[in-house]
């Protein structure tokens, strides 16, 4: 989802027999539900996987500001504008909570930024889609933040203390995001015929990209078993995707909008909706950098980083000069 | 030339009567900016009435490997807990 395709060690789960005494003790602590804190001993693979996962999540929050920021100046009313600004500011905050969790693992903020900008670290595929109309802002809040919540709520129980605490904070704030999105969708769906068409169009375009957020099907996701054993992945991709569909279909019905999937049907035997898989070749193409907005997003991040350099350097130079003066006195 | 802004640990007092509590960290060039950034990052929903910012490099932390020497001695001193002592019910609340 916000962290897609994060490979852990690249091997299967280590068996007890393969573990060193330290690793076995570590696994015992996790199995007993203990939290791991930054200075505790941890396997290198646990540390490396967590850095990749948390950083990818942080990058997603930060890049996720771009499609919505696109509409701040064009929100239909002053109230909507203030709400959208507050939401975009929250996304910046969420990125910062997560970067600081990643930094406790011994990586620096600048290293993480560099990795985003040079493409060696990814952000969620969803933010490479454009927000073409105001209804898209509704769809992003309702569907994208809705999918994010599905993933983030269980991650509050993740084994790494700082990550868990960041998730708890984020989840507290995320519900506002989804509700404001649904509120926009309600207004549009109950509005004029043209507004209703915009709402349906936004749902049509964001439905499958939202399903992709959870990552490929479990049968193709061979690297998650170790992350599950370490409790840095709590549910499988398919479990979360199913939960999301089950929750969202009735909400779409309430709006009077139709999900763009002719195969969608409640399965009486399972009690869950059967639905069509997204086009995974599109997902992999977007991850590779070939989505509609990948270049725009990275250009915007690079520009923000470059244009901000003189501010970062200037404030640092000023602080150092003042510290030197204070020390001399 | 670019140098990363130092890391600050942020403590927030949720309301008067409570102690300051660690909420996370952030980067800032100096203490004043750390407070301003902390306001934006950690108090967007009235979470605080007071902020402390401490440069992370100035914090001395105990090491997890000291857990034994530091905390085991108190495990043997069960008499520090009031339940160690049996006081007859007849005495009443104590």
Coordinates of C-alpha atoms in Angstrom, one line a residue:
Chain A
X1 CA 0.0 0.0 0.0
X2 CA 1.9 3.1 1.0
X3 CA 4.8 0.6 1.2
X4 CA 4.5 -1.6 -1.8
X5 CA 6.8 -4.4 -2.8
X6 CA 9.1 -3.9 0.1
X7 CA 11.4 -7.0 -0.1
X8 CA 12.6 -8.1 3.3
X9 CA 15.7 -10.3 3.3
X10 CA 15.0 -11.8 -0.1
X11 CA 15.1 -15.3 1.5
X12 CA 12.3 -17.2 3.1
X13 CA 11.7 -17.1 6.8
X14 CA 14.6 -18.3 8.9
X15 CA 13.8 -21.4 10.8
X16 CA 14.7 -21.7 14.5
X17 CA 17.5 -24.1 13.6
X18 CA 19.1 -21.5 11.4
X19 CA 18.9 -18.7 13.9
X20 CA 21.8 -17.6 16.1
X21 CA 21.1 -17.3 19.9
X22 CA 20.6 -13.6 19.5
X23 CA 18.2 -14.0 16.6
X24 CA 16.2 -16.6 18.5
X25 CA 16.0 -14.4 21.6
X26 CA 14.9 -11.5 19.3
X27 CA 12.2 -13.7 17.7
X28 CA 11.0 -14.8 21.1
X29 CA 10.5 -11.2 22.2
X30 CA 8.5 -10.5 19.0
X31 CA 6.4 -13.6 19.5
X32 CA 5.7 -12.6 23.1
X33 CA 4.3 -9.3 21.8
X34 CA 7.2 -7.2 23.1
X35 CA 8.1 -4.0 21.3
X36 CA 11.6 -3.5 19.9
X37 CA 13.2 -0.1 20.6
X38 CA 15.9 1.6 18.6
X39 CA 18.9 0.7 20.8
X40 CA 17.9 -2.9 21.2
X41 CA 19.8 -5.6 19.3
X42 CA 18.1 -6.5 16.0
X43 CA 19.0 -8.6 13.0
X44 CA 20.5 -6.6 10.1
X45 CA 17.6 -7.8 7.9
X46 CA 15.0 -6.4 10.3
X47 CA 16.7 -3.1 10.4
X48 CA 17.2 -2.8 6.6
X49 CA 13.6 -3.9 5.8
X50 CA 12.1 -1.5 8.3
X51 CA 14.2 1.4 6.9
X52 CA 13.0 0.6 3.4
X53 CA 9.4 0.2 4.5
X54 CA 9.1 3.2 6.8
X55 CA 11.0 5.5 4.3
X56 CA 8.8 4.4 1.4
X57 CA 5.8 5.2 3.6
X58 CA 7.3 8.6 4.5
X59 CA 8.1 9.4 0.9
X60 CA 4.5 8.5 -0.1
X61 CA 3.1 10.9 2.5
X62 CA 5.3 13.7 1.1
X63 CA 4.8 13.0 -2.6
X64 CA 1.1 12.5 -1.8
X65 CA 0.8 16.2 -1.0
X66 CA 1.4 17.0 -4.7
X67 CA -1.8 15.7 -6.3
X68 CA -3.9 17.4 -3.7
X69 CA -1.8 20.6 -3.4
X70 CA -2.7 20.9 -7.1
X71 CA -6.3 21.9 -6.0
X72 CA -5.6 24.1 -3.0
X73 CA -5.8 27.3 -5.1
X74 CA -8.9 26.1 -7.0
X75 CA -11.0 24.6 -4.3
X76 CA -14.6 25.7 -4.8
X77 CA -15.1 27.5 -1.5
X78 CA -13.0 29.1 1.1
X79 CA -14.0 26.5 3.6
X80 CA -13.1 23.6 1.2
X81 CA -9.8 25.4 0.6
X82 CA -9.0 25.7 4.4
X83 CA -9.9 22.0 4.9
X84 CA -7.7 20.9 2.0
X85 CA -4.8 22.9 3.2
X86 CA -5.2 21.3 6.7
X87 CA -5.2 17.9 5.1
X88 CA -2.2 18.5 2.9
X89 CA -0.4 19.9 6.0
X90 CA -1.3 16.7 7.9
X91 CA 0.3 14.7 5.1
X92 CA 3.5 16.6 5.6
X93 CA 3.3 15.9 9.3
X94 CA 2.8 12.2 8.6
X95 CA 5.9 12.2 6.5
X96 CA 7.8 13.8 9.3
X97 CA 6.6 11.4 12.0
X98 CA 7.7 8.5 9.7
X99 CA 11.1 10.0 8.8
X100 CA 11.9 10.4 12.4
X101 CA 10.9 6.8 13.1
X102 CA 13.3 5.7 10.3
X103 CA 16.1 7.9 11.6
X104 CA 16.1 6.0 14.9
X105 CA 17.4 3.0 12.9
X106 CA 20.6 4.8 12.0
X107 CA 19.8 6.4 8.7
X108 CA 19.9 10.2 8.2
X109 CA 17.1 12.4 6.8
X110 CA 19.3 13.6 3.9
X111 CA 20.2 10.0 2.9
X112 CA 16.5 9.2 2.7
X113 CA 15.8 12.3 0.7
X114 CA 18.7 11.5 -1.7
X115 CA 17.3 7.9 -2.1
X116 CA 13.9 9.3 -3.1
X117 CA 15.4 11.8 -5.5
X118 CA 17.8 9.3 -7.2
X119 CA 15.0 6.8 -7.6
X120 CA 16.6 4.1 -5.4
X121 CA 13.6 4.4 -3.0
X122 CA 10.0 4.4 -4.2
X123 CA 6.8 5.9 -3.1
X124 CA 3.3 4.5 -3.5
X125 CA 2.1 4.0 -7.1
X126 CA -1.1 5.8 -6.4
X127 CA 0.4 9.3 -6.4
X128 CA 1.5 8.9 -10.0
X129 CA -2.1 9.5 -11.2
X130 CA -3.3 13.0 -11.9
X131 CA -6.1 14.8 -10.1
X132 CA -8.1 16.2 -13.1
X133 CA -11.2 17.5 -11.4
X134 CA -12.4 18.6 -8.0
X135 CA -14.2 15.3 -7.7
X136 CA -10.8 13.6 -7.8
X137 CA -10.0 15.3 -4.5
X138 CA -13.1 13.6 -3.1
X139 CA -12.1 10.3 -4.5
X140 CA -8.6 10.6 -3.2
X141 CA -9.8 11.2 0.3
X142 CA -12.5 8.5 0.2
X143 CA -10.6 5.8 -1.6
X144 CA -6.9 6.5 -1.3
X145 CA -7.0 7.5 2.4
X146 CA -9.6 4.8 3.0
X147 CA -7.1 2.2 1.6
X148 CA -4.3 3.8 3.6
X149 CA -6.3 3.4 6.8
X150 CA -6.9 -0.3 6.0
X151 CA -3.2 -0.8 6.0
X152 CA -2.3 1.5 8.8
X153 CA -4.7 0.4 11.5
X154 CA -3.1 -3.0 11.9
X155 CA 0.4 -1.5 11.7
X156 CA -0.2 0.3 14.9
X157 CA 0.6 -3.1 16.4
X158 CA 3.9 -3.5 14.5
X159 CA 6.8 -4.7 16.5
X160 CA 9.1 -1.7 16.2
X161 CA 8.2 0.9 18.8
X162 CA 8.8 4.2 17.0
X163 CA 7.0 2.9 13.9
X164 CA 4.1 1.8 16.0
X165 CA 3.9 5.2 17.7
X166 CA 4.0 7.0 14.4
X167 CA 1.2 4.8 13.1
X168 CA -0.9 5.5 16.2
X169 CA -0.6 9.3 15.6
X170 CA -1.3 9.0 11.9
X171 CA -4.4 6.8 12.4
X172 CA -5.8 9.4 14.8
X173 CA -5.6 12.0 12.0
X174 CA -6.3 9.9 9.0
X175 CA -10.0 9.5 9.7
X176 CA -10.6 13.2 9.1
X177 CA -9.0 12.7 5.6
X178 CA -11.3 9.9 4.5
X179 CA -14.4 11.7 5.9
X180 CA -13.6 15.0 4.2
X181 CA -13.2 13.0 0.9
X182 CA -16.5 11.2 1.3
X183 CA -18.2 14.5 2.2
X184 CA -16.9 16.0 -1.2
X185 CA -18.2 12.9 -3.0
X186 CA -21.7 13.2 -1.3
X187 CA -21.9 16.9 -2.4
X188 CA -20.9 16.0 -6.0
X189 CA -23.1 12.9 -6.2
X190 CA -26.1 14.8 -5.0
X191 CA -25.4 17.8 -7.1
X192 CA -26.2 18.6 -10.7
X193 CA -26.0 16.0 -13.4
X194 CA -22.6 17.3 -14.5
X195 CA -21.3 17.1 -10.9
X196 CA -22.6 13.5 -10.6
X197 CA -20.9 12.6 -13.8
X198 CA -17.6 14.1 -12.5
X199 CA -18.0 12.0 -9.3
X200 CA -18.6 8.8 -11.3
X201 CA -15.7 9.6 -13.5
X202 CA -13.4 10.1 -10.5
X203 CA -14.5 6.8 -9.1
X204 CA -13.9 5.1 -12.5
X205 CA -10.3 6.4 -12.7
X206 CA -9.3 5.9 -9.0
X207 CA -10.9 2.5 -8.3
X208 CA -8.3 0.1 -9.8
X209 CA -5.3 2.3 -8.8
X210 CA -6.7 2.2 -5.3
X211 CA -6.9 -1.6 -5.4
X212 CA -3.2 -1.6 -6.6
X213 CA -2.2 0.2 -3.5
X214 CA -2.2 -3.0 -1.5
X215 CA 0.4 -4.5 -3.7
X216 CA 0.4 -7.7 -5.8
X217 CA -1.5 -10.7 -4.9
X218 CA -0.1 -12.8 -2.0
X219 CA 0.6 -15.7 -4.4
X220 CA 3.0 -13.4 -6.2
X221 CA 4.4 -11.8 -3.2
X222 CA 7.1 -14.2 -2.1
X223 CA 9.0 -11.9 0.2
X224 CA 6.5 -11.0 2.8
X225 CA 6.8 -14.2 5.0
X226 CA 9.8 -12.9 6.9
X227 CA 8.2 -9.5 7.4
X228 CA 5.1 -11.3 8.8
X229 CA 7.3 -13.3 11.2
X230 CA 8.9 -10.0 12.4
X231 CA 5.5 -8.3 12.7
X232 CA 6.3 -5.5 10.4
X233 CA 3.6 -6.8 8.0
X234 CA 0.5 -7.8 9.8
X235 CA -2.0 -8.7 7.1
X236 CA -1.5 -10.1 3.6
X237 CA -2.1 -7.9 0.6
X238 CA -5.2 -9.9 -0.5
X239 CA -6.8 -9.7 3.0
X240 CA -6.5 -6.0 3.1
X241 CA -7.7 -5.5 -0.5
X242 CA -10.8 -7.7 0.2
X243 CA -11.5 -5.7 3.4
X244 CA -11.3 -2.5 1.4
X245 CA -13.7 -3.7 -1.3
X246 CA -16.2 -5.0 1.3
X247 CA -16.2 -1.7 3.0
X248 CA -16.3 0.5 0.0
X249 CA -18.9 -1.1 -2.2
X250 CA -21.8 -0.2 0.2
X251 CA -20.5 3.4 0.4
X252 CA -20.5 3.7 -3.4
X253 CA -24.1 2.4 -3.4
X254 CA -25.0 5.1 -0.8
X255 CA -23.5 7.7 -3.1
X256 CA -25.5 6.2 -6.0
X257 CA -22.3 5.6 -8.0
X258 CA -21.3 2.4 -9.6
X259 CA -18.0 0.6 -9.1
X260 CA -16.4 0.1 -12.6
X261 CA -16.3 -3.7 -12.4
X262 CA -18.9 -5.8 -14.1
X263 CA -17.6 -8.9 -12.2
X264 CA -18.3 -7.3 -8.8
X265 CA -20.8 -9.4 -6.9
X266 CA -21.5 -10.4 -3.3
X267 CA -20.6 -14.0 -2.8
X268 CA -23.2 -15.6 -0.6
X269 CA -20.9 -18.4 0.4
X270 CA -18.0 -16.3 1.6
X271 CA -20.0 -13.2 2.6
X272 CA -17.4 -11.1 0.7
X273 CA -17.5 -9.4 -2.6
X274 CA -15.9 -11.1 -5.6
X275 CA -14.2 -8.5 -7.8
X276 CA -11.8 -8.2 -10.7
X277 CA -8.1 -7.9 -10.2
X278 CA -6.5 -4.6 -11.3
X279 CA -4.2 -4.7 -14.4
X280 CA -0.9 -5.7 -12.7
X281 CA 1.1 -4.8 -15.8
X282 CA 0.0 -1.2 -15.3
X283 CA 1.0 -1.4 -11.7
X284 CA 4.5 -2.6 -12.5
X285 CA 4.8 0.0 -15.3
X286 CA 3.9 2.8 -12.9
X287 CA 6.4 1.5 -10.3
X288 CA 9.1 1.5 -12.9
X289 CA 8.4 5.2 -13.5
X290 CA 6.0 5.0 -16.5
X291 CA 2.8 6.2 -14.8
X292 CA 1.1 9.4 -16.0
X293 CA 2.7 11.7 -13.5
X294 CA 6.0 10.0 -12.3
X295 CA 8.2 12.6 -14.0
X296 CA 6.1 15.6 -12.7
X297 CA 6.2 14.3 -9.2
X298 CA 9.9 13.7 -9.1
X299 CA 10.6 17.1 -10.8
X300 CA 8.5 18.8 -8.2
X301 CA 10.3 17.1 -5.4
X302 CA 13.7 17.9 -6.9
X303 CA 12.7 21.5 -7.5
X304 CA 11.6 21.9 -3.9
X305 CA 14.8 20.3 -2.6
X306 CA 17.0 22.5 -4.9
X307 CA 15.1 25.7 -4.3
X308 CA 15.2 25.2 -0.6
X309 CA 18.9 24.7 -0.4
X310 CA 19.8 28.3 0.2
X311 CA 17.3 28.5 3.1
X312 CA 18.6 25.3 4.7
X313 CA 22.2 26.4 4.3
X314 CA 21.5 30.0 5.3
X315 CA 19.7 29.1 8.5
X316 CA 22.4 26.6 9.4
X317 CA 25.2 29.2 8.8
X318 CA 23.3 31.7 10.9
X319 CA 22.8 29.2 13.8
X320 CA 26.5 28.3 13.7
X321 CA 27.7 31.9 13.7
X322 CA 25.4 32.7 16.7
X323 CA 26.6 29.6 18.6
X324 CA 30.2 30.6 18.0
X325 CA 29.5 34.1 19.2
X326 CA 27.7 32.8 22.3
X327 CA 30.6 30.4 23.0
X328 CA 33.1 33.2 22.7
X329 CA 31.3 35.4 25.2
Chain B
X1 CA 28.6 22.6 1.6
X2 CA 25.1 21.4 2.6
X3 CA 24.9 20.2 6.2
X4 CA 21.9 18.5 7.7
X5 CA 20.0 20.5 10.4
X6 CA 20.6 18.9 13.8
X7 CA 18.0 16.5 15.3
X8 CA 15.8 17.7 18.2
X9 CA 13.8 15.6 20.6
X10 CA 10.4 17.2 21.3
X11 CA 8.5 17.0 24.6
X12 CA 4.9 18.3 24.9
X13 CA 2.9 19.1 28.0
X14 CA -0.6 18.1 27.0
X15 CA -2.3 20.2 29.6
X16 CA -1.4 22.0 32.8
X17 CA -1.0 19.5 35.6
X18 CA 0.6 16.9 33.3
X19 CA 4.4 16.5 32.8
X20 CA 6.0 17.0 29.4
X21 CA 6.0 13.8 27.4
X22 CA 8.3 12.8 24.5
X23 CA 6.3 12.9 21.2
X24 CA 9.0 12.5 18.6
X25 CA 11.8 14.3 16.9
X26 CA 12.4 16.8 14.1
X27 CA 15.2 18.8 12.4
X28 CA 15.8 22.5 13.0
X29 CA 18.8 24.8 12.7
X30 CA 18.4 26.2 16.2
X31 CA 16.3 26.0 19.3
X32 CA 13.8 28.7 18.4
X33 CA 13.1 27.1 15.0
X34 CA 12.8 23.7 16.7
X35 CA 9.9 25.1 18.8
X36 CA 8.2 26.6 15.8
X37 CA 8.5 23.4 13.8
X38 CA 7.3 21.4 16.8
X39 CA 4.2 23.5 17.0
X40 CA 3.5 22.7 13.3
X41 CA 4.4 19.0 13.5
X42 CA 3.1 18.0 16.9
X43 CA 0.3 20.3 18.0
X44 CA -2.0 20.7 15.0
X45 CA -4.9 19.6 17.1
X46 CA -4.5 21.3 20.4
X47 CA -2.2 18.6 21.7
X48 CA -0.2 20.9 23.9
X49 CA 0.2 23.9 26.0
X50 CA 4.0 23.9 26.3
X51 CA 6.9 22.6 24.2
X52 CA 10.4 21.5 25.2
X53 CA 13.1 21.0 22.5
X54 CA 16.3 19.2 23.4
X55 CA 19.1 18.6 20.9
X56 CA 19.2 14.8 20.5
X57 CA 23.0 14.9 20.7
X58 CA 22.8 16.3 24.2
X59 CA 20.8 13.3 25.5
X60 CA 22.7 10.7 27.4
X61 CA 20.8 7.4 27.3
X62 CA 21.3 4.2 29.2
X63 CA 22.2 1.1 27.1
X64 CA 19.9 -1.9 26.8
X65 CA 22.8 -4.1 27.8
X66 CA 22.9 -2.3 31.2
X67 CA 19.4 -3.5 31.9
X68 CA 20.7 -6.2 34.3
X69 CA 23.0 -4.1 36.4
X70 CA 20.6 -1.2 36.5
X71 CA 17.3 -2.8 37.2
X72 CA 17.8 -6.3 38.6
X73 CA 18.8 -5.1 42.1
X74 CA 15.3 -3.7 42.6
X75 CA 13.7 -7.0 41.7
X76 CA 15.1 -8.5 44.9
X77 CA 13.6 -5.8 47.1
X78 CA 10.0 -6.9 47.1
X79 CA 9.6 -5.3 50.6
X80 CA 9.5 -1.9 48.8
X81 CA 5.9 -2.8 47.8
X82 CA 3.2 -2.3 50.4
X83 CA 1.7 -5.8 49.5
X84 CA 4.8 -7.4 51.0
X85 CA 3.4 -6.8 54.5
X86 CA 0.4 -8.8 55.8
X87 CA -1.6 -6.5 57.9
X88 CA -4.6 -8.2 59.7
X89 CA -8.0 -7.1 58.4
X90 CA -8.9 -6.1 61.9
X91 CA -6.5 -3.2 61.7
X92 CA -8.6 -1.6 59.0
X93 CA -7.5 0.3 56.0
X94 CA -3.8 1.1 55.8

